[in-house]
Tab-separated table of C-alpha atoms in Angstrom:
chain	number	residue	atom	x	y	z
A	284	MET	CA	44.941	89.109	95.647
A	285	SER	CA	41.660	87.688	94.762
A	286	MET	CA	41.049	83.943	93.950
A	287	GLY	CA	40.049	84.755	90.333
A	288	TRP	CA	43.178	86.993	89.943
A	289	LYS	CA	45.563	84.396	91.226
A	290	ARG	CA	43.957	81.614	88.935
A	291	ARG	CA	44.272	83.817	85.907
A	292	PHE	CA	47.802	84.664	86.860
A	293	PHE	CA	48.910	80.971	87.288
A	294	SER	CA	47.136	80.000	84.174
A	295	ALA	CA	48.998	82.644	82.079
A	296	GLY	CA	52.273	81.835	83.997
A	297	PHE	CA	52.048	78.165	83.176
A	298	TRP	CA	51.390	78.829	79.561
A	299	VAL	CA	54.459	81.057	79.350
A	300	LEU	CA	56.615	78.517	81.282
A	301	ARG	CA	55.539	75.550	79.227
A	302	HIS	CA	56.114	77.338	75.866
A	303	THR	CA	59.336	78.991	76.607
A	304	TRP	CA	61.213	76.451	78.829
A	305	LEU	CA	61.893	79.383	81.137
A	306	SER	CA	61.186	77.141	84.117
A	307	ARG	CA	63.901	74.779	83.067
A	308	ALA	CA	66.281	77.574	82.803
A	309	LEU	CA	65.418	78.974	86.137
A	310	ALA	CA	65.202	75.490	88.043
A	311	PRO	CA	68.801	75.456	89.195
A	312	LEU	CA	68.051	78.660	91.151
A	313	THR	CA	64.431	78.028	92.100
A	314	GLN	CA	63.836	74.321	92.607
A	315	GLY	CA	64.807	73.986	96.174
A	316	CYS	CA	65.137	70.829	98.212
A	317	GLY	CA	61.525	69.741	98.668
A	318	VAL	CA	57.949	70.554	98.434
A	319	ILE	CA	54.893	70.284	100.710
A	320	PHE	CA	51.602	69.770	98.958
A	321	THR	CA	48.276	71.032	100.155
A	322	LEU	CA	45.231	68.944	99.708
A	323	HIS	CA	41.639	69.042	100.778
A	324	ASN	CA	38.979	66.864	99.014
A	325	VAL	CA	39.970	63.775	97.051
A	326	CYS	CA	36.850	62.395	95.254
A	327	PRO	CA	35.406	61.443	91.854
A	328	GLN	CA	34.913	64.393	89.524
A	329	PRO	CA	31.444	65.868	90.459
A	330	SER	CA	28.934	66.478	87.689
A	331	THR	CA	27.142	69.615	89.131
A	332	PRO	CA	28.130	72.768	86.964
A	333	PHE	CA	28.400	75.065	89.925
A	334	GLN	CA	31.612	74.305	91.875
A	335	PRO	CA	32.907	77.438	93.627
A	336	ASN	CA	34.972	75.246	95.841
A	337	GLY	CA	36.248	73.134	92.949
A	338	HIS	CA	39.793	74.287	93.441
A	339	LEU	CA	39.793	72.275	96.739
A	340	ALA	CA	39.116	68.904	95.036
A	341	ILE	CA	41.160	66.529	93.003
A	342	THR	CA	40.360	62.991	91.746
A	343	PRO	CA	41.942	59.915	93.054
A	344	GLU	CA	43.406	59.049	89.769
A	345	PHE	CA	45.262	62.413	89.735
A	346	LEU	CA	46.496	61.869	93.264
A	347	GLY	CA	48.120	58.420	92.063
A	348	GLN	CA	49.512	60.301	89.048
A	349	VAL	CA	51.277	62.737	91.416
A	350	VAL	CA	52.837	60.144	93.499
A	351	ASP	CA	54.084	58.358	90.480
A	352	LEU	CA	55.505	61.454	89.021
A	353	LEU	CA	57.257	62.535	92.117
A	354	ARG	CA	59.006	59.271	92.393
A	355	GLN	CA	60.111	59.236	88.723
A	356	ARG	CA	61.671	62.708	89.396
A	357	GLY	CA	63.594	61.335	92.287
A	358	TYR	CA	61.558	62.711	95.194
A	359	ARG	CA	61.220	60.753	98.266
A	360	ILE	CA	57.680	61.007	99.996
A	361	VAL	CA	58.055	61.570	103.619
A	362	SER	CA	56.112	62.655	106.609
A	363	LEU	CA	56.119	66.357	107.617
A	364	THR	CA	58.203	65.691	110.724
A	365	GLU	CA	60.700	63.829	108.510
A	366	ALA	CA	60.841	66.683	106.211
A	367	VAL	CA	61.468	69.187	109.034
A	368	ASP	CA	64.249	67.019	110.326
A	369	ARG	CA	65.705	66.977	106.987
A	370	LEU	CA	65.555	70.728	106.686
A	371	SER	CA	66.991	71.193	110.226
A	372	LEU	CA	69.965	68.683	109.686
A	373	GLY	CA	70.634	69.521	106.091
A	374	TYR	CA	68.676	67.588	103.436
A	375	GLY	CA	71.614	66.126	101.473
A	376	SER	CA	71.227	65.437	97.735
A	377	GLU	CA	67.737	63.661	97.745
A	378	ARG	CA	64.748	65.838	97.383
A	379	PHE	CA	61.501	65.097	99.295
A	380	ALA	CA	57.834	65.720	99.091
A	381	VAL	CA	54.990	65.694	101.648
A	382	LEU	CA	51.374	65.264	101.166
A	383	THR	CA	49.225	67.156	103.622
A	384	PHE	CA	45.436	67.209	103.883
A	385	ASP	CA	43.576	70.070	105.726
A	386	ASP	CA	40.509	69.880	107.775
A	387	GLY	CA	39.622	66.196	108.058
A	388	TYR	CA	37.328	65.273	105.206
A	389	ARG	CA	35.721	61.886	104.974
A	390	ASP	CA	36.884	61.485	101.380
A	391	ASN	CA	40.531	61.480	102.832
A	392	LEU	CA	39.703	58.028	104.162
A	393	GLU	CA	37.387	56.799	101.520
A	394	HIS	CA	39.464	57.817	98.395
A	395	ALA	CA	42.854	59.373	99.321
A	396	TYR	CA	44.011	56.757	101.847
A	397	PRO	CA	43.442	53.740	99.714
A	398	VAL	CA	45.505	55.231	96.895
A	399	LEU	CA	48.340	56.249	99.105
A	400	LYS	CA	48.291	53.012	101.231
A	401	ALA	CA	48.689	50.876	97.863
A	402	LEU	CA	51.497	53.113	96.907
A	403	ASP	CA	53.060	53.194	100.369
A	404	ALA	CA	53.058	56.900	100.529
A	405	PRO	CA	52.936	58.704	103.867
A	406	LEU	CA	50.438	61.420	104.493
A	407	THR	CA	49.550	64.133	107.180
A	408	VAL	CA	45.967	64.991	108.078
A	409	PHE	CA	45.473	68.343	109.751
A	410	VAL	CA	42.415	68.014	111.860
A	411	THR	CA	39.928	70.821	112.670
A	412	SER	CA	38.360	69.301	115.955
A	413	GLY	CA	35.194	71.384	115.897
A	414	LEU	CA	34.275	69.881	112.452
A	415	ILE	CA	34.816	66.552	113.742
A	416	ASP	CA	32.872	67.304	116.788
A	417	ARG	CA	30.169	68.833	114.566
A	418	THR	CA	30.155	72.019	116.542
A	419	SER	CA	31.818	74.331	113.908
A	420	GLU	CA	30.573	75.163	110.400
A	421	LEU	CA	31.802	74.427	106.935
A	422	TRP	CA	30.720	77.852	105.945
A	423	TRP	CA	32.346	77.647	102.488
A	424	VAL	CA	30.424	74.539	101.651
A	425	ALA	CA	27.266	75.890	103.203
A	426	LEU	CA	27.385	78.964	101.036
A	427	GLU	CA	27.864	76.780	97.911
A	428	HIS	CA	24.743	74.760	98.867
A	429	LEU	CA	22.697	77.962	99.481
A	430	ILE	CA	23.503	79.475	96.098
A	431	ARG	CA	23.331	76.262	94.097
A	432	ASP	CA	19.870	75.354	95.143
A	433	ARG	CA	18.262	78.882	94.800
A	434	ASP	CA	17.537	81.618	92.314
A	435	ARG	CA	17.626	84.460	94.841
A	436	LEU	CA	19.391	84.731	98.339
A	437	THR	CA	18.758	87.378	100.936
A	438	ALA	CA	21.729	88.211	103.125
A	439	SER	CA	22.991	90.894	105.431
A	440	VAL	CA	25.469	92.946	103.398
A	441	ALA	CA	26.865	96.358	104.224
A	442	GLY	CA	24.709	96.629	107.442
A	443	GLY	CA	21.511	95.791	105.692
A	444	GLN	CA	19.332	93.133	104.048
A	445	THR	CA	20.333	92.491	100.468
A	446	GLU	CA	18.609	90.256	97.920
A	447	LEU	CA	21.220	88.730	95.559
A	448	PRO	CA	20.151	87.044	92.269
A	449	CYS	CA	21.656	83.665	91.669
A	450	GLY	CA	19.529	82.104	88.951
A	451	THR	CA	22.045	81.906	86.157
A	452	ALA	CA	25.658	80.510	86.349
A	453	GLU	CA	27.124	83.933	86.178
A	454	GLU	CA	24.834	85.294	88.945
A	455	LYS	CA	25.675	82.256	91.085
A	456	ALA	CA	29.432	82.964	90.728
A	457	ALA	CA	29.110	86.550	91.507
A	458	CYS	CA	26.829	85.818	94.386
A	459	PHE	CA	29.362	83.483	95.884
A	460	ALA	CA	32.207	85.904	95.347
A	461	THR	CA	30.331	88.776	97.001
A	462	LEU	CA	29.242	86.730	100.038
A	463	ARG	CA	32.783	85.202	100.390
A	464	GLU	CA	34.279	88.516	100.473
A	465	VAL	CA	31.777	89.680	103.241
A	466	LEU	CA	32.489	86.566	105.307
A	467	ILE	CA	36.356	86.679	105.168
A	468	ARG	CA	36.982	90.405	104.873
A	469	GLU	CA	34.117	92.467	106.252
A	470	THR	CA	33.090	90.375	109.316
A	471	ASP	CA	35.036	89.182	112.229
A	472	GLU	CA	35.206	85.476	112.831
A	473	ARG	CA	32.250	85.247	115.231
A	474	ALA	CA	30.067	87.293	113.060
A	475	GLN	CA	31.030	85.281	110.000
A	476	ARG	CA	29.658	82.216	111.730
A	477	LYS	CA	26.654	83.862	112.912
A	478	LEU	CA	25.822	85.150	109.473
A	479	ILE	CA	26.187	81.615	107.966
A	480	ARG	CA	23.929	80.163	110.725
A	481	GLN	CA	21.282	82.700	110.068
A	482	LEU	CA	21.429	81.981	106.227
A	483	ALA	CA	21.236	78.374	106.922
A	484	LEU	CA	18.279	78.689	109.396
A	485	GLY	CA	16.389	81.031	107.120
A	486	ASN	CA	16.847	78.655	104.098
A	487	ASP	CA	16.325	75.260	105.749
A	488	LEU	CA	19.850	74.175	105.317
A	489	ASP	CA	21.108	71.679	107.878
A	490	LEU	CA	24.701	72.592	108.771
A	491	ARG	CA	25.113	69.412	111.025
A	492	ALA	CA	23.899	67.214	108.037
A	493	ILE	CA	26.624	68.698	105.766
A	494	ALA	CA	29.396	68.001	108.391
A	495	ASP	CA	28.051	64.514	108.980
A	496	GLU	CA	28.242	63.758	105.146
A	497	MET	CA	31.570	65.540	104.515
A	498	MET	CA	33.751	65.135	107.713
A	499	LEU	CA	35.505	62.288	109.387
A	500	SER	CA	34.321	61.014	112.697
A	501	TRP	CA	36.718	60.347	115.625
A	502	ALA	CA	36.407	56.645	115.003
A	503	ASP	CA	37.567	57.294	111.359
A	504	LEU	CA	40.476	59.344	112.599
A	505	ARG	CA	41.405	56.553	115.071
A	506	ARG	CA	41.609	54.086	112.059
A	507	LEU	CA	43.639	56.427	110.181
A	508	ALA	CA	45.991	57.321	113.009
A	509	ALA	CA	46.583	53.515	113.730
A	510	ASP	CA	48.520	53.307	110.341
A	511	PRO	CA	52.207	54.399	110.643
A	512	LEU	CA	51.810	56.013	107.269
A	513	VAL	CA	49.547	58.592	108.598
A	514	SER	CA	50.465	61.487	110.841
A	515	ILE	CA	47.900	63.702	112.556
A	516	GLY	CA	48.375	67.432	112.753
A	517	ALA	CA	46.469	70.207	114.415
A	518	HIS	CA	44.315	72.741	112.503
A	519	THR	CA	42.544	74.552	115.460
A	520	HIS	CA	39.253	73.734	116.854
A	521	ASP	CA	36.968	76.219	114.850
A	522	HIS	CA	38.989	77.034	111.789
A	523	PHE	CA	39.273	80.671	112.572
A	524	ALA	CA	41.708	82.857	110.833
A	525	LEU	CA	44.024	83.339	113.940
A	526	ALA	CA	45.363	86.761	112.986
A	527	ARG	CA	41.747	88.070	113.149
A	528	LEU	CA	41.323	87.006	116.697
A	529	SER	CA	42.844	88.351	119.861
A	530	GLU	CA	46.080	86.769	121.026
A	531	ALA	CA	44.205	85.152	123.801
A	532	GLU	CA	41.332	83.828	121.639
A	533	ALA	CA	43.682	82.513	119.103
A	534	ARG	CA	45.680	80.668	121.643
A	535	ARG	CA	42.421	79.191	123.047
A	536	ASP	CA	41.211	77.956	119.630
A	537	VAL	CA	44.547	76.275	119.062
A	538	LEU	CA	44.798	74.759	122.479
A	539	LEU	CA	41.195	73.407	122.349
A	540	GLY	CA	42.070	71.727	119.018
A	541	LEU	CA	45.098	70.082	120.583
A	542	GLU	CA	43.174	68.971	123.636
A	543	ARG	CA	40.382	67.477	121.754
A	544	ILE	CA	42.839	65.416	119.437
A	545	GLU	CA	44.906	64.325	122.358
A	546	ALA	CA	41.653	63.249	124.263
A	547	GLU	CA	40.252	61.362	121.215
A	548	LEU	CA	43.353	59.923	119.504
A	549	GLY	CA	45.811	59.684	122.579
A	550	GLN	CA	48.541	61.640	120.719
A	551	ARG	CA	49.462	65.396	120.878
A	552	PRO	CA	50.267	66.676	117.436
A	553	ARG	CA	53.654	68.065	116.734
A	554	VAL	CA	52.791	69.898	113.447
A	555	PHE	CA	50.298	72.662	112.799
A	556	ALA	CA	48.454	74.150	109.666
A	557	TYR	CA	47.142	77.533	109.904
A	558	PRO	CA	43.421	77.879	108.688
A	559	TYR	CA	43.499	79.741	105.317
A	560	GLY	CA	47.214	80.104	105.816
A	561	ASP	CA	47.794	83.323	103.797
A	562	LEU	CA	49.746	86.342	105.019
A	563	ALA	CA	46.557	88.027	106.519
A	564	SER	CA	45.910	84.871	108.617
A	565	ALA	CA	49.260	83.646	109.745
A	566	GLY	CA	51.704	86.379	110.663
A	567	ALA	CA	54.703	86.807	112.904
A	568	ARG	CA	52.385	86.911	116.135
A	569	GLU	CA	50.906	83.614	115.133
A	570	GLY	CA	54.282	82.053	114.338
A	571	ARG	CA	55.498	82.995	117.832
A	572	MET	CA	52.434	81.590	119.556
A	573	ILE	CA	52.525	78.308	117.691
A	574	ALA	CA	56.204	77.943	118.664
A	575	ASP	CA	55.463	78.813	122.229
A	576	LEU	CA	52.907	76.037	122.279
A	577	GLY	CA	55.583	73.453	121.467
A	578	PHE	CA	54.890	72.591	117.849
A	579	GLN	CA	57.879	71.399	115.804
A	580	ALA	CA	56.696	73.263	112.678
A	581	ALA	CA	53.602	74.971	111.025
A	582	VAL	CA	52.621	75.184	107.395
A	583	THR	CA	51.006	78.077	105.627
A	584	THR	CA	49.185	78.238	102.121
A	585	GLN	CA	51.930	80.699	100.955
A	586	PRO	CA	52.958	79.197	97.441
A	587	GLY	CA	56.536	77.962	97.239
A	588	VAL	CA	58.983	75.029	97.401
A	589	LEU	CA	61.259	74.419	100.354
A	590	SER	CA	64.809	75.581	100.683
A	591	SER	CA	67.564	75.344	103.307
A	592	ALA	CA	66.525	78.925	104.288
A	593	HIS	CA	63.299	77.693	105.629
A	594	ALA	CA	65.127	75.985	108.394
A	595	ARG	CA	65.301	79.398	110.091
A	596	ASP	CA	61.716	79.725	110.383
A	597	LEU	CA	59.823	76.418	110.685
A	598	MET	CA	56.615	78.141	111.790
A	599	HIS	CA	55.868	79.626	108.365
A	600	LEU	CA	56.667	76.685	105.839
A	601	PRO	CA	55.220	77.255	102.308
A	602	ARG	CA	53.134	74.760	100.442
A	603	VAL	CA	51.989	73.980	96.896
A	604	SER	CA	48.263	73.554	96.347
A	605	LEU	CA	47.245	70.485	94.271
A	606	ASN	CA	44.419	72.577	92.825
A	607	GLY	CA	41.366	71.054	91.163
A	608	HIS	CA	41.580	73.605	88.456
A	609	PHE	CA	45.038	72.387	87.401
A	610	GLN	CA	44.759	68.550	87.361
A	611	SER	CA	47.624	67.514	85.003
A	612	PRO	CA	51.036	66.089	85.659
A	613	ALA	CA	52.360	69.029	83.302
A	614	TYR	CA	51.489	71.387	85.981
A	615	VAL	CA	53.120	69.483	88.716
A	616	GLU	CA	56.257	69.312	86.566
A	617	GLU	CA	56.257	73.035	86.538
A	618	TYR	CA	55.627	73.126	90.325
A	619	LEU	CA	58.725	71.091	91.031
A	620	THR	CA	61.010	73.548	89.207
A	621	GLY	CA	59.859	76.223	91.608
A	622	ALA	CA	59.742	78.789	88.860
A	623	PRO	CA	55.975	79.569	89.043
A	624	PHE	CA	56.333	80.658	92.683
A	625	ALA	CA	59.417	82.725	92.092
A	626	LEU	CA	57.428	84.528	89.328
A	627	PHE	CA	54.424	84.920	91.620
A	628	ARG	CA	56.502	86.422	94.327
A	629	ALA	CA	58.046	88.784	91.831
A	630	ALA	CA	54.703	89.864	90.520
A	631	ALA	CA	53.252	90.376	93.928
A	632	SER	CA	56.275	92.474	94.954
A	633	VAL	CA	55.894	94.682	91.888
A	634	SER	CA	52.139	94.949	92.691
A	635	ARG	CA	52.864	96.032	96.375
A	636	ALA	CA	55.535	98.465	95.160
A	637	ALA	CA	53.129	99.969	92.552
A	638	SER	CA	50.411	100.373	95.128
A	639	ARG	CA	52.693	102.300	97.432
A	640	ARG	CA	53.663	104.669	94.695
A	641	VAL	CA	49.914	105.607	93.897
A	642	PRO	CA	49.211	108.959	95.659
A	643	SER	CA	46.508	109.135	98.162
A	644	THR	CA	43.248	110.811	97.074
A	645	ARG	CA	42.158	111.476	100.589
């Protein structure tokens, strides 16, 4: 399912739910016992018109609104490890929410942490150690920079050099979508990084400077980790989609991330977040591997609220994205009913069934 399709589906679904009260009717069946939120960037609203990664960013004001709303609705904000304990032991009558931040962005310290500290709200930061070491690449941000600042971009697509127009807003969006598809679907993980490095080198884009600007340092992380409100989780070393690696390579990437965090912070994370976190990136093999490495739990980006059934598979916990395109407490109200995700799963199931019924043309 493409990002554009998913956004359109949720937009339409939210409209239906808000105007029919269907979510309130479904809530007794779909609400669950808790929710884990996925966040990335927390920063003031940018003014640039081209924001293909805009779904990853929310404002500090919206973050504060979310915390207030959760508490008004009777949710206790807890650490991820406490949430897992509640799932495993039986959560009782009190619902709970978890705030998790992926990758390790500097704005987590500069903008998110002050808001949550003032509200006494726990948070978990999943650290991609290669980004903190400045040895890995923020390829999705680099791609945004490359397209934003140019009218045409030459890239290796389908085995050859292709010149892509990116002068207008529509061309920039199409160029980003095309190259994103190439980078996450048509190349392996090593080739993906090689291609982005070639693009950066050929267009005078400093990948290290981007990481220096956007990512936390180890000193920053030590400051965060010193606060009992903050938990540190692992997110691999190089942010590779683990399912696209051999098992040995995947295990090595996870272990290196663990070792770097332990060496720098003096603590070994107990919780893990899969890079990308969709079904294609975090399957049964990956779940077994993460469990074998001693993690207490692992989170995906599969949308959904928590239920007691998730205690049977703590290595594939769902999360709810606080999406930059849906920054309104009204959306969060709908999330908490669980109805949007039940509808999403139903639609996805119908789509898969329909695709299986289509006769092969080969």
